[in-house]
Short mmCIF file of C-alpha atoms and ligand atoms in Angstrom, two decimals:
data_model
loop_
_atom_site.label_atom_id
_atom_site.label_comp_id
_atom_site.label_asym_id
_atom_site.label_seq_id
_atom_site.Cartn_x
_atom_site.Cartn_y
_atom_site.Cartn_z
CA MET A 1 -15.15 -34.04 -36.93
CA SER A 2 -16.19 -34.79 -40.61
CA GLU A 3 -18.31 -31.67 -40.46
CA VAL A 4 -15.56 -29.63 -39.47
CA ALA A 5 -13.30 -31.17 -42.26
CA GLU A 6 -15.92 -30.26 -44.82
CA LYS A 7 -16.56 -26.78 -43.61
CA GLN A 8 -15.33 -24.11 -46.02
CA LEU A 9 -12.65 -22.14 -44.12
CA THR A 10 -13.72 -18.64 -43.16
CA ILE A 11 -10.70 -17.03 -44.96
CA HIS A 12 -12.17 -18.79 -48.05
CA GLY A 13 -15.61 -17.34 -47.35
CA GLY A 14 -17.28 -19.92 -44.99
CA ALA A 15 -18.89 -18.95 -41.90
CA PRO A 16 -16.78 -18.70 -38.65
CA VAL A 17 -16.70 -21.51 -36.22
CA VAL A 18 -16.77 -19.24 -33.20
CA ALA A 19 -19.46 -16.59 -33.55
CA GLY A 20 -18.82 -13.33 -31.76
CA PRO A 21 -15.99 -12.59 -29.40
CA LEU A 22 -14.89 -15.19 -26.82
CA PRO A 23 -16.13 -14.07 -23.42
CA ARG A 24 -13.41 -12.57 -21.11
CA TYR A 25 -12.80 -14.39 -17.85
CA VAL A 26 -13.70 -12.08 -14.98
CA ALA A 27 -11.59 -12.74 -12.05
CA MET A 28 -12.74 -9.89 -9.84
CA GLY A 29 -15.67 -10.42 -7.48
CA THR A 30 -17.50 -8.48 -4.76
CA ALA A 31 -15.09 -9.62 -2.08
CA GLU A 32 -12.07 -7.98 -4.08
CA VAL A 33 -14.34 -4.57 -4.33
CA GLU A 34 -15.22 -4.65 -0.59
CA ALA A 35 -11.69 -5.40 0.56
CA ALA A 36 -10.38 -2.53 -1.70
CA VAL A 37 -12.93 -0.06 -0.58
CA ALA A 38 -12.32 -0.96 3.04
CA VAL A 39 -8.67 -0.11 2.68
CA VAL A 40 -9.53 3.21 0.93
CA GLN A 41 -11.96 4.26 3.61
CA SER A 42 -9.27 3.37 6.26
CA ASP A 43 -7.25 6.12 4.70
CA VAL A 44 -4.08 4.02 5.09
CA LEU A 45 -3.31 2.97 1.54
CA SER A 46 0.25 1.99 2.13
CA ALA A 47 1.88 1.68 5.66
CA PHE A 48 5.42 1.03 4.80
CA LEU A 49 8.03 3.23 6.47
CA GLY A 50 11.64 3.36 5.20
CA ALA A 51 13.01 3.27 8.66
CA PRO A 52 13.54 0.69 11.36
CA GLY A 53 10.50 -0.30 13.42
CA ASP A 54 7.01 -1.99 12.95
CA TYR A 55 6.17 -0.55 9.63
CA PHE A 56 9.48 -1.30 7.86
CA LEU A 57 7.89 -4.67 6.83
CA GLY A 58 4.45 -2.87 5.56
CA GLY A 59 1.00 -2.32 7.05
CA PRO A 60 -1.52 -4.84 8.44
CA VAL A 61 -2.96 -5.96 5.13
CA VAL A 62 0.36 -6.61 3.61
CA LYS A 63 1.27 -8.70 6.60
CA GLU A 64 -2.01 -10.57 6.44
CA PHE A 65 -1.55 -11.27 2.84
CA GLU A 66 1.90 -12.51 3.29
CA ALA A 67 0.79 -14.76 6.14
CA ALA A 68 -2.02 -16.31 3.88
CA TRP A 69 0.46 -16.90 1.18
CA ARG A 70 2.91 -18.61 3.45
CA GLN A 71 0.19 -20.89 4.57
CA ARG A 72 -1.15 -21.72 1.02
CA PHE A 73 2.32 -22.40 -0.31
CA ASN A 74 3.68 -24.02 2.72
CA VAL A 75 6.65 -21.71 2.94
CA ARG A 76 8.50 -20.17 5.78
CA TYR A 77 8.81 -16.69 4.13
CA ALA A 78 6.61 -14.74 1.72
CA VAL A 79 7.75 -11.22 0.81
CA SER A 80 5.28 -9.34 -1.29
CA VAL A 81 6.53 -6.85 -3.86
CA ASN A 82 4.92 -4.40 -6.42
CA SER A 83 5.70 -6.81 -9.42
CA ALA A 84 7.44 -9.99 -10.31
CA THR A 85 9.93 -7.79 -12.06
CA SER A 86 10.79 -6.08 -8.64
CA GLY A 87 10.83 -9.58 -7.16
CA LEU A 88 13.30 -10.92 -9.62
CA SER A 89 15.62 -7.97 -9.28
CA ALA A 90 15.36 -8.33 -5.37
CA ALA A 91 16.18 -11.96 -5.77
CA MET A 92 19.35 -11.06 -7.48
CA GLY A 93 20.36 -8.54 -4.89
CA ALA A 94 19.45 -11.05 -2.16
CA ILE A 95 21.68 -13.62 -3.46
CA GLY A 96 24.50 -11.10 -3.93
CA ILE A 97 24.91 -10.91 -7.76
CA ALA A 98 27.81 -8.57 -8.27
CA PRO A 99 29.58 -7.32 -11.49
CA GLY A 100 31.00 -10.24 -13.54
CA ASP A 101 28.83 -12.92 -11.82
CA GLU A 102 27.26 -15.15 -14.45
CA VAL A 103 23.53 -16.32 -14.14
CA ILE A 104 22.12 -18.97 -16.37
CA VAL A 105 18.86 -18.16 -17.93
CA PRO A 106 16.73 -19.51 -20.70
CA PRO A 107 16.39 -17.35 -23.92
CA PHE A 108 12.71 -18.06 -24.27
CA THR A 109 10.74 -16.29 -21.78
CA MET A 110 9.56 -12.80 -20.66
CA SER A 111 12.45 -10.26 -20.96
CA VAL A 112 12.76 -9.60 -17.08
CA THR A 113 14.11 -13.08 -16.48
CA VAL A 114 17.15 -12.03 -18.24
CA VAL A 115 17.28 -8.26 -17.39
CA ALA A 116 17.23 -8.97 -13.55
CA PRO A 117 20.96 -10.09 -13.24
CA LEU A 118 21.98 -7.04 -15.36
CA ILE A 119 20.46 -4.61 -12.67
CA TYR A 120 23.40 -6.03 -10.34
CA GLY A 121 26.06 -6.05 -13.10
CA GLY A 122 25.59 -9.81 -13.47
CA ILE A 123 25.78 -11.58 -16.95
CA PRO A 124 23.07 -13.59 -18.18
CA VAL A 125 24.28 -16.71 -19.93
CA PHE A 126 21.77 -18.50 -22.12
CA ALA A 127 21.13 -22.29 -21.95
CA ASP A 128 19.07 -24.25 -24.31
CA LEU A 129 15.46 -25.35 -23.92
CA ASP A 130 13.77 -28.67 -23.59
CA PRO A 131 11.67 -28.83 -27.07
CA GLU A 132 8.74 -30.56 -25.18
CA THR A 133 8.10 -28.25 -22.30
CA PHE A 134 9.96 -25.15 -23.60
CA CYS A 135 11.74 -24.90 -20.19
CA ILE A 136 15.41 -24.63 -19.56
CA ASP A 137 17.34 -27.97 -20.23
CA PRO A 138 19.37 -29.16 -17.31
CA ASP A 139 21.97 -30.74 -19.56
CA SER A 140 22.51 -27.57 -21.27
CA VAL A 141 22.71 -25.74 -18.12
CA ARG A 142 25.48 -28.17 -16.77
CA ARG A 143 27.49 -27.30 -19.88
CA LYS A 144 27.18 -23.55 -19.20
CA ILE A 145 28.45 -23.63 -15.66
CA THR A 146 31.95 -21.88 -15.14
CA SER A 147 33.77 -20.68 -12.18
CA ARG A 148 32.01 -17.41 -12.44
CA THR A 149 28.43 -18.88 -12.20
CA LYS A 150 26.42 -17.87 -9.28
CA ALA A 151 22.90 -18.86 -9.97
CA ILE A 152 20.45 -20.44 -12.43
CA ILE A 153 17.00 -18.87 -13.14
CA ALA A 154 14.44 -21.60 -14.21
CA VAL A 155 11.20 -20.31 -15.68
CA ASN A 156 8.09 -22.50 -15.21
CA LEU A 157 6.99 -21.51 -18.55
CA PHE A 158 3.47 -21.23 -19.86
CA GLY A 159 2.47 -22.94 -16.58
CA HIS A 160 4.62 -26.05 -16.77
CA PRO A 161 7.33 -26.86 -14.16
CA ALA A 162 10.97 -26.62 -15.43
CA ALA A 163 13.07 -29.77 -14.25
CA LEU A 164 13.18 -28.16 -10.89
CA THR A 165 14.33 -31.19 -8.79
CA GLU A 166 17.09 -31.99 -11.21
CA LEU A 167 18.04 -28.41 -11.54
CA LYS A 168 18.20 -28.02 -7.63
CA ALA A 169 20.40 -31.06 -7.48
CA LEU A 170 22.71 -29.44 -9.98
CA ALA A 171 22.81 -26.16 -8.10
CA ASP A 172 23.47 -27.83 -4.92
CA GLU A 173 26.20 -29.85 -6.40
CA HIS A 174 27.96 -26.59 -7.68
CA GLY A 175 27.06 -24.43 -4.63
CA LEU A 176 24.73 -22.19 -6.95
CA TYR A 177 21.51 -20.66 -6.28
CA LEU A 178 18.42 -21.85 -8.00
CA ILE A 179 15.89 -19.02 -8.55
CA GLU A 180 12.42 -19.91 -9.93
CA ASP A 181 10.73 -17.27 -12.11
CA ASN A 182 7.31 -18.64 -11.23
CA ALA A 183 5.16 -15.82 -12.62
CA GLN A 184 3.20 -18.15 -14.88
CA ALA A 185 2.89 -21.40 -12.78
CA PRO A 186 1.27 -20.70 -9.42
CA LEU A 187 -0.04 -24.03 -8.09
CA ALA A 188 1.73 -26.04 -10.64
CA GLU A 189 3.45 -28.98 -9.20
CA GLU A 190 6.47 -31.25 -9.86
CA ASN A 191 6.38 -34.62 -8.07
CA GLY A 192 3.80 -33.27 -5.58
CA ARG A 193 5.83 -30.19 -4.81
CA LEU A 194 4.55 -26.78 -5.60
CA CYS A 195 6.49 -24.72 -8.07
CA GLY A 196 8.13 -21.70 -6.68
CA THR A 197 9.01 -23.58 -3.55
CA ILE A 198 11.80 -25.89 -4.81
CA GLY A 199 14.54 -23.32 -5.75
CA HIS A 200 16.15 -21.04 -3.12
CA ILE A 201 13.88 -18.19 -4.01
CA GLY A 202 10.55 -18.45 -5.94
CA ILE A 203 8.93 -15.38 -7.55
CA PHE A 204 5.30 -15.08 -8.35
CA SER A 205 3.38 -12.37 -10.46
CA LEU A 206 0.24 -10.67 -9.56
CA ASN A 207 -0.03 -8.69 -12.65
CA TYR A 208 -3.42 -8.37 -14.67
CA HIS A 209 -2.56 -11.13 -17.09
CA LYS A 210 -1.59 -13.79 -14.47
CA HIS A 211 -3.79 -16.72 -12.93
CA ILE A 212 -4.54 -14.34 -9.84
CA HIS A 213 -3.86 -10.71 -9.83
CA CYS A 214 -4.28 -7.41 -8.11
CA GLY A 215 -3.39 -5.08 -11.13
CA GLU A 216 0.25 -5.26 -10.42
CA GLY A 217 2.05 -7.06 -7.68
CA GLY A 218 4.34 -10.05 -6.89
CA VAL A 219 5.58 -12.35 -4.08
CA CYS A 220 8.96 -13.82 -3.44
CA VAL A 221 9.08 -17.01 -1.30
CA THR A 222 12.07 -18.75 0.37
CA ALA A 223 12.85 -21.04 3.29
CA ASP A 224 16.08 -19.14 4.04
CA SER A 225 15.77 -16.33 6.86
CA GLN A 226 18.94 -14.52 5.50
CA LEU A 227 17.44 -14.43 1.87
CA ALA A 228 14.04 -13.32 3.35
CA GLU A 229 15.56 -10.53 5.30
CA ARG A 230 17.67 -9.39 2.26
CA LEU A 231 14.51 -9.33 0.12
CA GLN A 232 12.65 -7.25 2.82
CA LEU A 233 15.57 -4.83 3.04
CA ILE A 234 15.92 -4.30 -0.73
CA ARG A 235 12.24 -3.95 -1.06
CA ASN A 236 12.30 -0.97 1.13
CA HIS A 237 15.43 1.14 0.67
CA GLY A 238 17.66 -1.37 2.54
CA GLU A 239 20.34 1.00 3.55
CA ASN A 240 17.84 3.06 5.74
CA ALA A 241 17.45 0.15 8.10
CA VAL A 242 20.52 -2.23 8.21
CA GLU A 243 22.02 -0.62 11.18
CA ALA A 244 18.96 -1.73 13.20
CA HIS A 245 19.55 -5.22 11.92
CA GLY A 246 23.09 -5.27 13.12
CA ILE A 247 24.36 -7.21 10.05
CA GLU A 248 27.48 -5.87 8.69
CA ASP A 249 27.55 -7.75 5.36
CA ILE A 250 24.35 -6.02 4.14
CA THR A 251 25.44 -2.44 4.82
CA ASP A 252 26.41 -2.02 1.09
CA MET A 253 23.02 -3.10 0.00
CA VAL A 254 21.33 -1.17 -2.72
CA GLY A 255 17.66 -0.78 -2.00
CA PHE A 256 14.53 0.17 -3.96
CA ASN A 257 10.95 0.93 -3.48
CA TYR A 258 9.35 -2.35 -4.31
CA ARG A 259 6.47 -2.01 -1.78
CA LEU A 260 3.04 -3.34 -2.35
CA THR A 261 0.21 -1.01 -1.39
CA GLU A 262 -2.35 -1.91 1.14
CA VAL A 263 -5.03 -1.79 -1.46
CA HIS A 264 -3.23 -4.25 -3.94
CA ALA A 265 -2.54 -6.40 -0.92
CA ALA A 266 -6.18 -6.51 -0.10
CA ILE A 267 -7.31 -7.42 -3.48
CA ALA A 268 -4.49 -9.95 -3.83
CA LEU A 269 -5.47 -11.62 -0.55
CA GLU A 270 -9.10 -12.10 -1.89
CA GLN A 271 -7.60 -13.68 -5.15
CA LEU A 272 -5.50 -15.85 -2.99
CA ARG A 273 -8.44 -17.13 -1.25
CA HIS A 274 -9.83 -18.32 -4.58
CA ALA A 275 -6.53 -19.11 -6.25
CA ASP A 276 -7.42 -22.89 -6.67
CA GLU A 277 -10.59 -22.13 -8.36
CA HIS A 278 -9.09 -19.61 -10.66
CA VAL A 279 -6.22 -21.97 -11.49
CA GLU A 280 -8.64 -24.89 -11.94
CA VAL A 281 -10.57 -22.99 -14.67
CA ARG A 282 -7.44 -22.80 -16.78
CA VAL A 283 -6.40 -26.37 -16.18
CA ARG A 284 -9.75 -27.55 -17.29
CA ILE A 285 -9.91 -25.39 -20.36
CA GLY A 286 -6.31 -26.40 -21.21
CA THR A 287 -7.06 -30.15 -20.74
CA GLU A 288 -10.35 -29.91 -22.65
CA LEU A 289 -8.68 -28.03 -25.50
CA THR A 290 -5.96 -30.79 -25.78
CA ALA A 291 -8.59 -33.55 -25.93
CA ALA A 292 -10.74 -31.64 -28.52
CA VAL A 293 -7.89 -30.80 -30.89
CA GLY A 294 -6.56 -34.37 -30.67
CA GLU A 295 -3.83 -35.63 -32.98
CA LEU A 296 -3.41 -33.61 -35.99
CA GLU A 297 -0.47 -33.77 -38.25
CA GLY A 298 1.90 -30.93 -37.90
CA ILE A 299 0.35 -29.68 -34.63
CA ARG A 300 1.91 -30.69 -31.30
CA THR A 301 -0.46 -30.10 -28.38
CA PRO A 302 0.81 -29.29 -24.87
CA VAL A 303 2.43 -32.13 -22.79
CA ALA A 304 3.00 -32.41 -19.06
CA ARG A 305 6.09 -34.36 -18.06
CA PRO A 306 5.31 -37.40 -15.77
CA GLY A 307 4.73 -36.26 -12.24
CA CYS A 308 4.20 -32.63 -13.32
CA ARG A 309 0.81 -30.50 -13.08
CA HIS A 310 0.52 -27.97 -15.92
CA VAL A 311 -1.46 -24.99 -14.91
CA TYR A 312 -1.84 -23.53 -18.52
CA TYR A 313 -0.93 -19.87 -18.23
CA MET A 314 -0.88 -20.48 -21.93
CA TRP A 315 -1.87 -23.30 -24.00
CA PRO A 316 1.43 -23.73 -25.79
CA MET A 317 1.21 -25.72 -29.25
CA ARG A 318 3.83 -26.14 -31.82
CA PHE A 319 2.84 -25.72 -35.45
CA ASP A 320 5.22 -27.31 -38.03
CA GLU A 321 4.99 -25.36 -41.30
CA ASN A 322 6.79 -28.01 -43.27
CA VAL A 323 4.25 -30.75 -42.38
CA VAL A 324 1.12 -28.55 -42.61
CA GLY A 325 2.25 -26.85 -45.74
CA VAL A 326 1.31 -23.13 -44.85
CA SER A 327 3.09 -20.62 -42.89
CA ARG A 328 2.48 -20.12 -39.22
CA ASP A 329 1.16 -16.56 -40.08
CA VAL A 330 -1.36 -17.91 -42.52
CA PHE A 331 -2.42 -20.60 -39.98
CA ARG A 332 -2.85 -17.90 -37.48
CA GLN A 333 -4.87 -15.65 -39.85
CA ALA A 334 -7.02 -18.65 -40.72
CA LEU A 335 -7.82 -19.30 -36.98
CA ALA A 336 -8.31 -15.69 -36.44
CA ALA A 337 -10.91 -15.66 -39.27
CA GLU A 338 -12.72 -18.57 -37.48
CA GLY A 339 -12.88 -16.44 -34.22
CA VAL A 340 -10.06 -18.21 -32.59
CA PRO A 341 -7.28 -15.81 -31.20
CA THR A 342 -3.68 -16.96 -30.88
CA TYR A 343 -0.34 -15.45 -30.05
CA ALA A 344 2.76 -16.35 -31.81
CA GLY A 345 4.72 -16.77 -28.60
CA TYR A 346 8.22 -15.71 -27.68
CA VAL A 347 9.11 -15.83 -31.43
CA ARG A 348 12.45 -14.28 -31.05
CA PRO A 349 14.75 -15.78 -28.40
CA LEU A 350 15.90 -12.96 -26.01
C1 PLP B 1 4.71 -11.70 -16.20
C2 PLP B 1 6.14 -12.20 -16.02
C3 PLP B 1 7.10 -11.60 -15.49
C4 PLP B 1 6.79 -10.18 -15.02
O1 PLP B 1 5.76 -9.96 -14.01
P1 PLP B 1 5.44 -8.53 -13.68
O2 PLP B 1 4.58 -8.82 -12.46
O3 PLP B 1 4.63 -8.03 -14.88
O4 PLP B 1 6.68 -7.80 -13.39
C5 PLP B 1 8.23 -12.13 -15.15
N1 PLP B 1 8.52 -13.44 -15.78
C6 PLP B 1 7.62 -14.07 -16.44
C7 PLP B 1 7.96 -15.37 -17.11
C8 PLP B 1 6.32 -13.58 -16.68
O5 PLP B 1 5.49 -14.20 -17.42
#
């Protein structure tokens, strides 16, 4: 520690602490390559049909992937989609968001959390954050509930669970849906329960930046058969097939093409098989980094609420300019000079 303290900062002419670029984490292995090649060689790159019948729900690999997802996350239904953006939109349609309905959301998240309700004419209503976990604060949510509120979207931000059990109780008390944007927290847990499986629908992302990925992709999970069916219909141009379902109240459904291809499903399936290992790497690095940084004045390292498993999509730290005496930008420049890249985070609330 004393050596580091005496070191001349690189921005002041010293040698950088980290020499050379940090190695990139390689998530793809030969299993992914072989699975993708096999699908391409089969010539069936996507097997969805937008008409009633066997292929309305996708091809063999999509179905195998969804079955594996159900098993790993111990959920009744898993509906794959081509992104978490699609999944969040489909979730808004599945719960019946209509013009004027209010959906309570956090302002500190990736944009689609808040855009999704708008797609169906819903109104995002911002609630405040818990300053420790950066997730939506249940007390603030409670104060935002009106007679027009239909749902709450909780984001398990940076890999840490929102106060899901509390939010679910609040949702149930008021007859609202709790939707989990779980793009950043696969295999995170609150009191032994997996994030994404506590709300009425949980949405996962398989985009390139997430813990496990297939380029672009996503999964919605739910325990509710009606919600699952609506998600499946919205994913595949719903209106083409509702007659065959004999369900009248979904004949006005707006459907899209949110279908995952067989190639992406094949890669995602291999990623899922190793999901625990991929997640564990981030957890280990996050935990080690917290221990290594230790307690420094003006810097708040990540915390996990009691009973929570943080899976470190990010390693979110808070930097207090007033205590440290330099601006966040200067601090980041100094870190960058040492070979330590950082992001400023979601600097401007949505
Ligand atoms: C990545 C992300 C999304 C969107 O995921 P895509 O699969 O890229 O559409 C949504 N919400 C959050 C919180 C995310 O981090």
